[in-house]
Tab-separated table of C-alpha atoms and ligand atoms in Angstrom:
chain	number	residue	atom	x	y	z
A	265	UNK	CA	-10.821	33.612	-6.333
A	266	UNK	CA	-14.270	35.362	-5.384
A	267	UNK	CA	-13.044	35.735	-1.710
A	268	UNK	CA	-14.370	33.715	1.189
A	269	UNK	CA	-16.647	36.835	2.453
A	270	UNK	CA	-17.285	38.076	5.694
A	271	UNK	CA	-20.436	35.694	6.460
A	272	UNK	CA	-18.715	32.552	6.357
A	273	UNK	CA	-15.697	33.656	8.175
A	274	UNK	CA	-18.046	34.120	10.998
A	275	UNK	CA	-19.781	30.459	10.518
A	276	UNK	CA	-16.471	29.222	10.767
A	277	UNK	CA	-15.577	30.860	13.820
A	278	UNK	CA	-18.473	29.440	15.173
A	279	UNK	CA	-17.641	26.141	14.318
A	280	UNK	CA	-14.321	26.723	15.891
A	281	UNK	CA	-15.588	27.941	18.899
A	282	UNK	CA	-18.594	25.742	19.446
A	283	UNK	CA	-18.043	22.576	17.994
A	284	UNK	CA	-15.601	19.376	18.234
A	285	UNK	CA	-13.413	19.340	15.361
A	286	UNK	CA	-13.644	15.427	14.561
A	287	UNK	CA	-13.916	16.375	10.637
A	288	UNK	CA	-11.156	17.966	8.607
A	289	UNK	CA	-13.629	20.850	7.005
A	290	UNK	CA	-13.529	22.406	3.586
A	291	UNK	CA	-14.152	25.972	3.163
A	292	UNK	CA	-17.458	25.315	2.036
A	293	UNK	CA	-21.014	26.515	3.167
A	294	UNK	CA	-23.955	25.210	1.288
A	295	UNK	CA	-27.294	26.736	1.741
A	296	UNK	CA	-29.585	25.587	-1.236
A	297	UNK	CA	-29.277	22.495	-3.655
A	298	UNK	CA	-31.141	21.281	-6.767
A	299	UNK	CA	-29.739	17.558	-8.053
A	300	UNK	CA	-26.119	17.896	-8.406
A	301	UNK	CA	-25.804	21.509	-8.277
A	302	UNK	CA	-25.603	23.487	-4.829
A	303	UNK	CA	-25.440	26.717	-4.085
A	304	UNK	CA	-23.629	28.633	-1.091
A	305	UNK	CA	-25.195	32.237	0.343
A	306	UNK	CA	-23.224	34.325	-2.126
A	307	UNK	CA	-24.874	32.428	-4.996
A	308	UNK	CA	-21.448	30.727	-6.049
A	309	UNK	CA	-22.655	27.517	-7.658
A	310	UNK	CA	-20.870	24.202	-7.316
A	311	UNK	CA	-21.237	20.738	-9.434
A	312	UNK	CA	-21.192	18.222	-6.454
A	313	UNK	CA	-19.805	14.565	-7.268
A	314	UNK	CA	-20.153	14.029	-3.469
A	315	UNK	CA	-24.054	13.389	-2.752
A	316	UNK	CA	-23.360	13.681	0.858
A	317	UNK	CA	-20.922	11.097	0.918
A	318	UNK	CA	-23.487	8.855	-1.295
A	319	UNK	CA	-26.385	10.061	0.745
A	320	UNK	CA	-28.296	12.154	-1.629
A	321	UNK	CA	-28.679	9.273	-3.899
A	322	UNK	CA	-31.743	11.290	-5.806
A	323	UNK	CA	-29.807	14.652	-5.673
A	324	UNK	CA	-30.893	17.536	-3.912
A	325	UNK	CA	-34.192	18.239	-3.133
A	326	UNK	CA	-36.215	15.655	-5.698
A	327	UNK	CA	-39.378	17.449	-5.766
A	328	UNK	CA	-41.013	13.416	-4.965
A	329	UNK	CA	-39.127	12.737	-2.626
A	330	UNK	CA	-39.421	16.270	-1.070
A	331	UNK	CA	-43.166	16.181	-1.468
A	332	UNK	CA	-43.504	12.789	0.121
A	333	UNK	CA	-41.545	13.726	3.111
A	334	UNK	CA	-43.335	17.061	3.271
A	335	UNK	CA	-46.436	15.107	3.710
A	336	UNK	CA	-45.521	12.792	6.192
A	337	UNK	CA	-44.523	15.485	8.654
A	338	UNK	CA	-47.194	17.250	8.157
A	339	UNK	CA	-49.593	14.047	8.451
A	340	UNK	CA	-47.784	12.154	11.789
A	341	UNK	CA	-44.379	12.623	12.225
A	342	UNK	CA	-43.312	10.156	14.700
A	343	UNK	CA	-44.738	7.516	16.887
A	344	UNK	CA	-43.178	4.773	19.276
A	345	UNK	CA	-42.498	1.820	17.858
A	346	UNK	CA	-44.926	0.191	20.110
A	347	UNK	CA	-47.879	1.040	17.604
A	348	UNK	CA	-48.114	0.107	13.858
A	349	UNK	CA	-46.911	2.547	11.322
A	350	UNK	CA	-48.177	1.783	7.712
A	351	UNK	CA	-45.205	3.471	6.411
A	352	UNK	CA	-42.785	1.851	8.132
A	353	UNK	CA	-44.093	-1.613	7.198
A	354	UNK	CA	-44.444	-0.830	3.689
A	355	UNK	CA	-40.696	0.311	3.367
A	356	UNK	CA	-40.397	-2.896	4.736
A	357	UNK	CA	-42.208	-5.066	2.246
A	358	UNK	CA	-40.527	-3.093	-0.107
A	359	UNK	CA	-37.006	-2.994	0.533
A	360	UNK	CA	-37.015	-6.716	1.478
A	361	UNK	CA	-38.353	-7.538	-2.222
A	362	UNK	CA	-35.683	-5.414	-3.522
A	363	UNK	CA	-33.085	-7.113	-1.907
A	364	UNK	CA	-34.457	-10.697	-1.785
A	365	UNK	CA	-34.364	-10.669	2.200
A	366	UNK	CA	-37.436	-12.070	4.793
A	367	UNK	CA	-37.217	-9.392	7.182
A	368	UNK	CA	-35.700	-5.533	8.347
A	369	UNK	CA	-34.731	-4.158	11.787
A	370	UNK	CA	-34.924	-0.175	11.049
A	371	UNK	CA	-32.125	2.125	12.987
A	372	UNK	CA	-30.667	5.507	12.514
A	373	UNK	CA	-27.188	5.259	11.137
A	374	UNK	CA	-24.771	2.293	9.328
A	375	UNK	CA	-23.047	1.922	12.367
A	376	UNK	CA	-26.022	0.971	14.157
A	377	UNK	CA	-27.109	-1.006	11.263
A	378	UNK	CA	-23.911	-3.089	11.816
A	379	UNK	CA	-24.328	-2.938	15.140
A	380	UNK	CA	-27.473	-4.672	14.541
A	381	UNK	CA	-25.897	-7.355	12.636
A	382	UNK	CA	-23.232	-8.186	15.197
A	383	UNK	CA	-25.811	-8.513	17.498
A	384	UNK	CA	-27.604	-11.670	15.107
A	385	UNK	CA	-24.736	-13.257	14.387
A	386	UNK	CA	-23.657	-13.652	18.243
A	387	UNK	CA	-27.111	-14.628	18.807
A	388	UNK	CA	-26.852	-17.189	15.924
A	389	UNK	CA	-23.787	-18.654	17.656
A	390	UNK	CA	-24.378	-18.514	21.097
A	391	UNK	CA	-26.127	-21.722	21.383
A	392	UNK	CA	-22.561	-23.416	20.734
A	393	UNK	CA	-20.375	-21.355	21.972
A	394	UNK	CA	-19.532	-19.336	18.277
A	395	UNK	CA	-19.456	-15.380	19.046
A	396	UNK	CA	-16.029	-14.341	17.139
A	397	UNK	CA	-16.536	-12.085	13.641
A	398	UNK	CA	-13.795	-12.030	10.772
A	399	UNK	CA	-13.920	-9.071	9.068
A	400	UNK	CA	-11.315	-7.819	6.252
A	401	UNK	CA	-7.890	-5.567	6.283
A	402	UNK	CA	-9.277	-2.150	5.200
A	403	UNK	CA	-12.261	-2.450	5.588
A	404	UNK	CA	-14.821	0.585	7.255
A	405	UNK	CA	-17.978	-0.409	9.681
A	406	UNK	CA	-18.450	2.667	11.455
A	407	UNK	CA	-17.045	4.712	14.556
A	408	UNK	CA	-18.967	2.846	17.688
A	409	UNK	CA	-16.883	0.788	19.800
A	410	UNK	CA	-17.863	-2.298	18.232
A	411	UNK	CA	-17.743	-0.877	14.839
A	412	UNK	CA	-14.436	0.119	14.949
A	413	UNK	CA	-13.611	-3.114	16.059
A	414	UNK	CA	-14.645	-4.983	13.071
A	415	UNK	CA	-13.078	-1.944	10.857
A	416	UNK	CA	-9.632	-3.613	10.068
A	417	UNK	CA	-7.813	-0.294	10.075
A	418	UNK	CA	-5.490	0.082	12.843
A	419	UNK	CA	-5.717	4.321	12.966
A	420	UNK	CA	-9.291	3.912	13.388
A	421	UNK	CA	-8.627	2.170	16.715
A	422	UNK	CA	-5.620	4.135	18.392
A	423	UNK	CA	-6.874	6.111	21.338
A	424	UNK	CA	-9.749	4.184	21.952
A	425	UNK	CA	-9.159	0.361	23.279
A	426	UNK	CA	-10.361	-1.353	24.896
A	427	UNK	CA	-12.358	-2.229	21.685
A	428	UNK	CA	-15.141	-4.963	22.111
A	429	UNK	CA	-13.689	-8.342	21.963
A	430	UNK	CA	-13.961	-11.338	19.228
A	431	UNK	CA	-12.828	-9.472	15.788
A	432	UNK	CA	-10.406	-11.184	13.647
A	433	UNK	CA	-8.753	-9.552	10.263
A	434	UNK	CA	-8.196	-11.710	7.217
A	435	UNK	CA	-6.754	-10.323	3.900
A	436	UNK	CA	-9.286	-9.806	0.961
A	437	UNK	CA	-8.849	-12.459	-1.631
A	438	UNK	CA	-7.573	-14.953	0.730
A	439	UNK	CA	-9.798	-17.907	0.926
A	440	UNK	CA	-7.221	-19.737	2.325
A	441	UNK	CA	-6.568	-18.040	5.035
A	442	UNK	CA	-10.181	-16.961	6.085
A	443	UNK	CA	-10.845	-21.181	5.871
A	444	UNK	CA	-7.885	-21.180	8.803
A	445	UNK	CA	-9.952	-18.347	10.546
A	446	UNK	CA	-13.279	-20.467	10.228
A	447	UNK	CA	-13.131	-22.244	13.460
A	448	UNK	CA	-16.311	-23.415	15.805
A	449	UNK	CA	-15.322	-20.096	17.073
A	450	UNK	CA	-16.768	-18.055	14.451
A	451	UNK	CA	-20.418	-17.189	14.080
A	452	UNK	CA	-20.242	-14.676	11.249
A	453	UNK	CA	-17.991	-13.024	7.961
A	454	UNK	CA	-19.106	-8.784	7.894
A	455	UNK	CA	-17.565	-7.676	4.297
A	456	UNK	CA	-18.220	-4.708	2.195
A	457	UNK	CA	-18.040	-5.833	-1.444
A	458	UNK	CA	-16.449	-2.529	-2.814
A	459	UNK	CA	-14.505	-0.870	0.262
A	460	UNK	CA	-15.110	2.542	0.135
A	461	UNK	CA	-13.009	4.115	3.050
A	462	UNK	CA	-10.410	1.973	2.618
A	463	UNK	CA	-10.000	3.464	-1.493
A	464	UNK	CA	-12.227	2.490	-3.268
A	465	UNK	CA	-11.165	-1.301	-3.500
A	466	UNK	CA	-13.477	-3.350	-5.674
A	467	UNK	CA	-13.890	-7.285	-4.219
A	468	UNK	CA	-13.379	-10.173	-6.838
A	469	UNK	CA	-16.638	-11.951	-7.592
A	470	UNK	CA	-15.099	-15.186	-7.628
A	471	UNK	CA	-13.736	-13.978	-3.914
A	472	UNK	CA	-16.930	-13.407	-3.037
A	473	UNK	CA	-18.680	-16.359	-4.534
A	474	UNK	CA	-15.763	-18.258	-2.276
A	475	UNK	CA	-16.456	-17.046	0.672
A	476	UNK	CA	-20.450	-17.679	0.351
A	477	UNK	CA	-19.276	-21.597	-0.158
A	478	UNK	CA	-16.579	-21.332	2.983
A	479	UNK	CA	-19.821	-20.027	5.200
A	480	UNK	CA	-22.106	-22.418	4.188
A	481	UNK	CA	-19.864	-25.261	4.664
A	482	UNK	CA	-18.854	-24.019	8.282
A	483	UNK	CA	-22.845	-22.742	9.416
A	484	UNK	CA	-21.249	-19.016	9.320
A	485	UNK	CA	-23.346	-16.246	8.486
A	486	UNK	CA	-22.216	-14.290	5.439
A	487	UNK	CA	-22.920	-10.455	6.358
A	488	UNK	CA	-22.749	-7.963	3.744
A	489	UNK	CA	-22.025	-4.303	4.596
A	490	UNK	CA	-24.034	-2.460	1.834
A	491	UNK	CA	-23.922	0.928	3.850
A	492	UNK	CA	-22.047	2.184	0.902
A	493	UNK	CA	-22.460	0.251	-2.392
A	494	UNK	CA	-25.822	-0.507	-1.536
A	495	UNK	CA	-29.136	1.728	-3.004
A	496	UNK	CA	-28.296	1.550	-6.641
A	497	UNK	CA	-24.725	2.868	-6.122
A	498	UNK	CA	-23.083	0.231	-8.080
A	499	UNK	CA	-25.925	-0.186	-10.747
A	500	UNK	CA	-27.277	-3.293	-8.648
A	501	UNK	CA	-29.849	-2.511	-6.174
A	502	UNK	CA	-27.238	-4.103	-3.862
A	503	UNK	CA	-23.922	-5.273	-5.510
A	504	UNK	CA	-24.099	-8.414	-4.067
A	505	UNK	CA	-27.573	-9.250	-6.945
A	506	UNK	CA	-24.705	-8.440	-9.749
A	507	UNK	CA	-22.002	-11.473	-7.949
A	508	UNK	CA	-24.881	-14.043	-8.060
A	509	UNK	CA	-24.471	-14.171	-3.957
A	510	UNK	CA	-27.202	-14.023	-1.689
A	511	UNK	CA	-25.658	-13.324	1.970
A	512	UNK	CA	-27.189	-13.911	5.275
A	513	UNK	CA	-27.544	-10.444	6.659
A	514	UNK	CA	-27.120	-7.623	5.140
A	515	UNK	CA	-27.133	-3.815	6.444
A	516	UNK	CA	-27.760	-0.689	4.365
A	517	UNK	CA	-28.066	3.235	5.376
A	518	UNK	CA	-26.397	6.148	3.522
A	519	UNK	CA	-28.762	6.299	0.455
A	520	UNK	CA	-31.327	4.763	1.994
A	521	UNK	CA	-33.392	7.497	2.487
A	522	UNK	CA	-32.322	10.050	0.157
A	523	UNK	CA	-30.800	12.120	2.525
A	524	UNK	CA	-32.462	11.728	5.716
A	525	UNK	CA	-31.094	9.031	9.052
A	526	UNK	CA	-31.468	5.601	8.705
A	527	UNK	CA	-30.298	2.272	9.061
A	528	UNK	CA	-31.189	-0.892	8.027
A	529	UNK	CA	-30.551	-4.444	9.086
A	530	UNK	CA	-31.806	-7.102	6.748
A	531	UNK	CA	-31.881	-10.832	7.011
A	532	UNK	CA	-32.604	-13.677	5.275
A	533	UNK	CA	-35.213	-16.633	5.572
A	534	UNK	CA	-33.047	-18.603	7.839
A	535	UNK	CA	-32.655	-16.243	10.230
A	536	UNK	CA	-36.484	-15.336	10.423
A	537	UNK	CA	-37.582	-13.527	14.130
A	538	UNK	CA	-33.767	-14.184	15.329
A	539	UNK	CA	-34.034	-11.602	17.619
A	540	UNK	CA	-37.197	-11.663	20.271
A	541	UNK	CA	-38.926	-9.021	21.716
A	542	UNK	CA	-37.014	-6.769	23.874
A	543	UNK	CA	-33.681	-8.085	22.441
A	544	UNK	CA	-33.138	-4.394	19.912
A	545	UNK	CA	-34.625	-1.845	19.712
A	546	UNK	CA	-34.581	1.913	18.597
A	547	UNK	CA	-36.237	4.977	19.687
A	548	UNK	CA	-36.144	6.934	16.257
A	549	UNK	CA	-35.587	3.665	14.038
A	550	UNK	CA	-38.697	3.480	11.494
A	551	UNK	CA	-39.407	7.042	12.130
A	552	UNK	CA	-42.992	7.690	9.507
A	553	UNK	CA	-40.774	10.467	7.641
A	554	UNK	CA	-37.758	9.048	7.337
A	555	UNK	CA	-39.572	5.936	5.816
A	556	UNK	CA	-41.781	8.264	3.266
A	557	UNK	CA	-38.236	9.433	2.104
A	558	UNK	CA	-36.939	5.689	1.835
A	559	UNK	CA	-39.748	4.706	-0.083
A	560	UNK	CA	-39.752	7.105	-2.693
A	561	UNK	CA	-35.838	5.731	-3.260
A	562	UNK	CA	-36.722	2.121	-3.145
A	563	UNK	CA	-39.520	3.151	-5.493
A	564	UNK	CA	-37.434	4.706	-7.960
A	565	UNK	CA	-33.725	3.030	-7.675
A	566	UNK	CA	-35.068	-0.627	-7.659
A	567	UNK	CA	-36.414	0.223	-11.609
A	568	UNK	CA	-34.793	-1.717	-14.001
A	569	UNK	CA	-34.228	1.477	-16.054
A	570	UNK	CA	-32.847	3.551	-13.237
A	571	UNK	CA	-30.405	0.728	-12.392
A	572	UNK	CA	-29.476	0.554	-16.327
A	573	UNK	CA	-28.917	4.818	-16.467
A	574	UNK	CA	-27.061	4.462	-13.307
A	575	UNK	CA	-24.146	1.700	-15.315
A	576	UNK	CA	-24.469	3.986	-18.133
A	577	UNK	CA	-23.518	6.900	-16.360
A	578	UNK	CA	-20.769	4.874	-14.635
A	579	UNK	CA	-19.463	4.315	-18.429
A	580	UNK	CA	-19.481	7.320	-19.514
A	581	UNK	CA	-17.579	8.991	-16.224
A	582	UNK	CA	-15.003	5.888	-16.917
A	583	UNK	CA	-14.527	6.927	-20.721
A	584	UNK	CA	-14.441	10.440	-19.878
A	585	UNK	CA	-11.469	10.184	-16.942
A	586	UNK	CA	-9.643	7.761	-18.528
A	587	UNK	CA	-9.091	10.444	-21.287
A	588	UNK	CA	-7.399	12.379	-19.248
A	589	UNK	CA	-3.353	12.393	-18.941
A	590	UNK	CA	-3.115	12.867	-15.353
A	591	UNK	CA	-5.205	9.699	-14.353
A	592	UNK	CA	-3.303	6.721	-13.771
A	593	UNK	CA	-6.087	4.391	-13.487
A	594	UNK	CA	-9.710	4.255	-11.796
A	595	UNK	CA	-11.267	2.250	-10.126
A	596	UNK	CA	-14.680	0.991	-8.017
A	597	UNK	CA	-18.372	-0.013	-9.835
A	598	UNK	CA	-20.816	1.890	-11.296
A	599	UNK	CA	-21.124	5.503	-9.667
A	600	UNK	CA	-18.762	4.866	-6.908
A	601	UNK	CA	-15.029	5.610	-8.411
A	602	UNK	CA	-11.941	6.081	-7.086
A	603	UNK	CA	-9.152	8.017	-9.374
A	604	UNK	CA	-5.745	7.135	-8.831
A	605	UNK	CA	-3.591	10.489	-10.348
A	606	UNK	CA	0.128	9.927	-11.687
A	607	UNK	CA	1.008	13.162	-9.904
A	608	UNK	CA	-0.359	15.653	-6.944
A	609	UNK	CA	-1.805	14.992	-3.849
A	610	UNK	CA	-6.194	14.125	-3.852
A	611	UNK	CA	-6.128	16.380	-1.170
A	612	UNK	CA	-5.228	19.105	-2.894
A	613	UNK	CA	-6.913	18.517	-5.993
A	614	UNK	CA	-9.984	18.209	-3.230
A	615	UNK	CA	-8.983	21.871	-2.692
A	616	UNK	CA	-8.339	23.201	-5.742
A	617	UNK	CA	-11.431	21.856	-7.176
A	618	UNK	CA	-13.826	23.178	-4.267
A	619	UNK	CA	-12.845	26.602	-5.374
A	620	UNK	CA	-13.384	26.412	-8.703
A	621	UNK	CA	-16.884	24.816	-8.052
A	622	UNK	CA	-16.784	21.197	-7.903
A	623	UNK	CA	-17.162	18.843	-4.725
A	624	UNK	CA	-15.116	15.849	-4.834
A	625	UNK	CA	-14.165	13.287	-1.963
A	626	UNK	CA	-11.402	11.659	-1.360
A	627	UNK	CA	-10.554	8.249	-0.192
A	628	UNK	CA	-6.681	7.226	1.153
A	629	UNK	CA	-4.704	8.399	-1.744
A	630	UNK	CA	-7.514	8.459	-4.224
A	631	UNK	CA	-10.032	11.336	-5.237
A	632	UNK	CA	-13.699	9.646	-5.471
A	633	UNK	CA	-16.612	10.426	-6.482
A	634	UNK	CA	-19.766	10.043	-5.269
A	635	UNK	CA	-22.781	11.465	-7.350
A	636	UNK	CA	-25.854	11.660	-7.152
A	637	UNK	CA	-27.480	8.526	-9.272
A	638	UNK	CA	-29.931	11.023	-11.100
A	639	UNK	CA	-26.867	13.143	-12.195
A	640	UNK	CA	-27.654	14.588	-15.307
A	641	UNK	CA	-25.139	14.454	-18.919
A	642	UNK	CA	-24.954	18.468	-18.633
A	643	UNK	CA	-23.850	17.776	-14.628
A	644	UNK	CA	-21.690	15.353	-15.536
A	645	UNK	CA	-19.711	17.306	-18.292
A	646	UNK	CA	-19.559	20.510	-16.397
A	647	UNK	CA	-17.834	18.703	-13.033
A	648	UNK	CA	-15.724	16.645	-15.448
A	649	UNK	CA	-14.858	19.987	-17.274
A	650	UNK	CA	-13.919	21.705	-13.983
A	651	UNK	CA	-11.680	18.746	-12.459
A	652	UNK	CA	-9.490	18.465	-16.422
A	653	UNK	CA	-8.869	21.753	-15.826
A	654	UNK	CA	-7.847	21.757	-11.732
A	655	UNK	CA	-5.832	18.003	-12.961
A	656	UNK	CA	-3.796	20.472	-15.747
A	657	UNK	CA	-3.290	23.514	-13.074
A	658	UNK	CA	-2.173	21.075	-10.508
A	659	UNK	CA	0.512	19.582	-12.843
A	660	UNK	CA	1.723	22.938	-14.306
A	661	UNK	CA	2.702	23.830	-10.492
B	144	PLP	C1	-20.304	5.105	6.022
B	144	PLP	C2	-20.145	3.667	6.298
B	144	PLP	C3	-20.492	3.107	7.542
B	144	PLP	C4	-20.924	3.955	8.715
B	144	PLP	O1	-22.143	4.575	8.502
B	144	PLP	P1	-22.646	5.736	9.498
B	144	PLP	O2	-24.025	6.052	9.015
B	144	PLP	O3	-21.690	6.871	9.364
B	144	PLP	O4	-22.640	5.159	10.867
B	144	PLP	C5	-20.416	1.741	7.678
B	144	PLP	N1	-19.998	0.954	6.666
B	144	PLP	C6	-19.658	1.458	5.464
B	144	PLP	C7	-19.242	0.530	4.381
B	144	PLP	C8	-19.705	2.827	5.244
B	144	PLP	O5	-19.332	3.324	4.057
């Protein structure tokens, strides 16, 4: 190994010393990036399948999407969201074309973004009573109190309850038993259609397709959590256009922005002005540069031919792992996969592969990836060529 040197032993000291260790760090420090390829300050390289956990959805440092945020702070770089910003209402227009919703509620984070949608569907209900949410078994939300409450992971919760009231947890697949859940209760279903936290686990269509039925036949709101599949990461511009579903609400963040804070709340025609003045709000949500990022991605990842590379790419990763001896299967849609290995802890391979230059996440017992969507063939082949070779040292142990 190269050595970690003495510069980042004293980063990490710092981090030790001066902030709360909620994440479970690698020994990594990166400094510069340029699409999937980052650099730390000794100039070791890396291939990174990780995009910021699916942030960086057009790499690092897309000289557009640089320049356009560039020129927004440099032009106005915030004002309150009691004045008009053209920016903000033109990611607006934009994004609500791409995803064939009537209107957005801009925030900072997917959390907030579900937040947001919480918020509408008890608002939809309230007039009879209806304020309870199902939500599935494994699924991930985010870490507020109310967004751990509709994540249907137990260790999430531990430590923290009382969580807010009115979640209820119904098994994936189960149409049956979510119909049970469905009484006049119930104002809302929150779902992700791939769930990424909880490994990677793609959805059925026909599930899906179900469930949209089950929630128009009971006046429920069907609320899609596209925080993670959403932005082109599945080869859709949200996987729910690729199920032949439209839901009611649906929120989006991560790559939403290339690699800058947002959220996004977006509903449909029925739900038009649900929320009156006053009723949300957000001091940074909308921000002028955050938007000039998002629009250069919603420019760029709603193309046709972007969205066709993207499945492509997802192919070729597929063809590529399943190749190799130590994968028992894979799993997930388009450039969000999860890699089931016969042998060896993901952690470790996590590990492993970090030092040998490749970033990799994991997700329970699975390794994912994550890459950026404008990862190149040459990026491709040199992470794949680094992670055989970590799969075949890992084994040999
Ligand atoms: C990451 C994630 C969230 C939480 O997003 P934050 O921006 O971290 O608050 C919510 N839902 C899903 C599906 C996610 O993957």
């Amino acid at each position: 190994m190269g050595g970690i040197n003495l510069r980042f032993q004293e980063i990490k000291e710092q981090e030790q010393q001066y902030i709360m260790h909620t994440y479970g760090r690698v020994d990594v420090s990166l400094v510069k990036g340029e699409n999937a390829r980052a650099w730390d300050a000794q100039g070791k390289e890396y291939i990174d399948f990780t995009s910021g956990i699916g942030v960086n959805c057009l790499g690092y440092s897309d000289p557009q999407w640089s320049a356009a945020v560039a020129r927004q702070a440099q032009t106005i770089q915030h004002i309150c969201n009691y004045y008009y910003s053209p920016e903000n209402t033109a990611l607006a227009q934009e994004l609500c074309e791409a995803a064939g919703m009537a209107q957005a509620f801009f925030c900072n984070s997917g959390a907030e973004a579900n937040e947001c949608a919480v918020k509408i569907a008890r608002k939809y209900g309230e007039p009879r009573g209806a304020y309870r949410i199902v939500t599935l078994t494994n699924s991930f939300h985010g870490r507020t109190l109310t967004t751990l409450a509709a994540t249907g992971q137990e260790v999430f919760h531990k430590d923290f309850l009382p969580l807010t009231e009115g979640f209820l947890y119904a098994e994936a697949g189960d149409l049956t038993g979510i119909e049970k859940l469905l009484d006049s209760s119930v104002c809302g279903v929150l779902m992700e259609t791939v769930q990424g936290e909880g490994g990677v686990v793609p959805m059925e269509p026909d599930f899906v397709r179900g469930l949209r039925s089950l929630c128009d036949k009971k006046n429920v709101l069907l609320m899609m959590d596209e925080v993670q599949t959403g932005v082109g990461r599945t080869g859709c511009f949200y996987s729910y256009q690729g199920m032949g579903v439209q839901p009611d609400v649906v929120t989006s963040a991560k790559g939403l922005a290339g690699g800058l804070p947002i959220g996004a709340c977006l509903v449909g025609e029925k739900l038009r002005n649900i929320l009156k003045p006053g009723q949300q709000g957000s001091t940074f949500g909308g921000n002028p540069v955050v938007c000039a990022g998002a629009r250069e991605v919603v420019r760029r990842v709603s193309q046709p031919d972007f969205l066709r590379k993207v499945t492509e790419k997802a192919a070729y990763f597929r063809q590529r792992l399943e190749a190799l001896p130590q994968v028992e299967f894979i799993r997930g849609q388009g450039l969000m996969l999860g890699i089931q290995l016969k042998t060896g802890n993901a952690h470790d391979v996590l590990i492993q592969c970090a030092e040998q230059g490749l970033l990799v996440l994991t997700a329970k017992e699975l390794v994912r990836f994550l890459p950026p969507l404008t990862i190149t063939q040459e990026e491709i082949d040199q992470g794949l060529a680094i992670f055989a070779k970590v799969l075949q040292e890992v084994n040999e142990k």
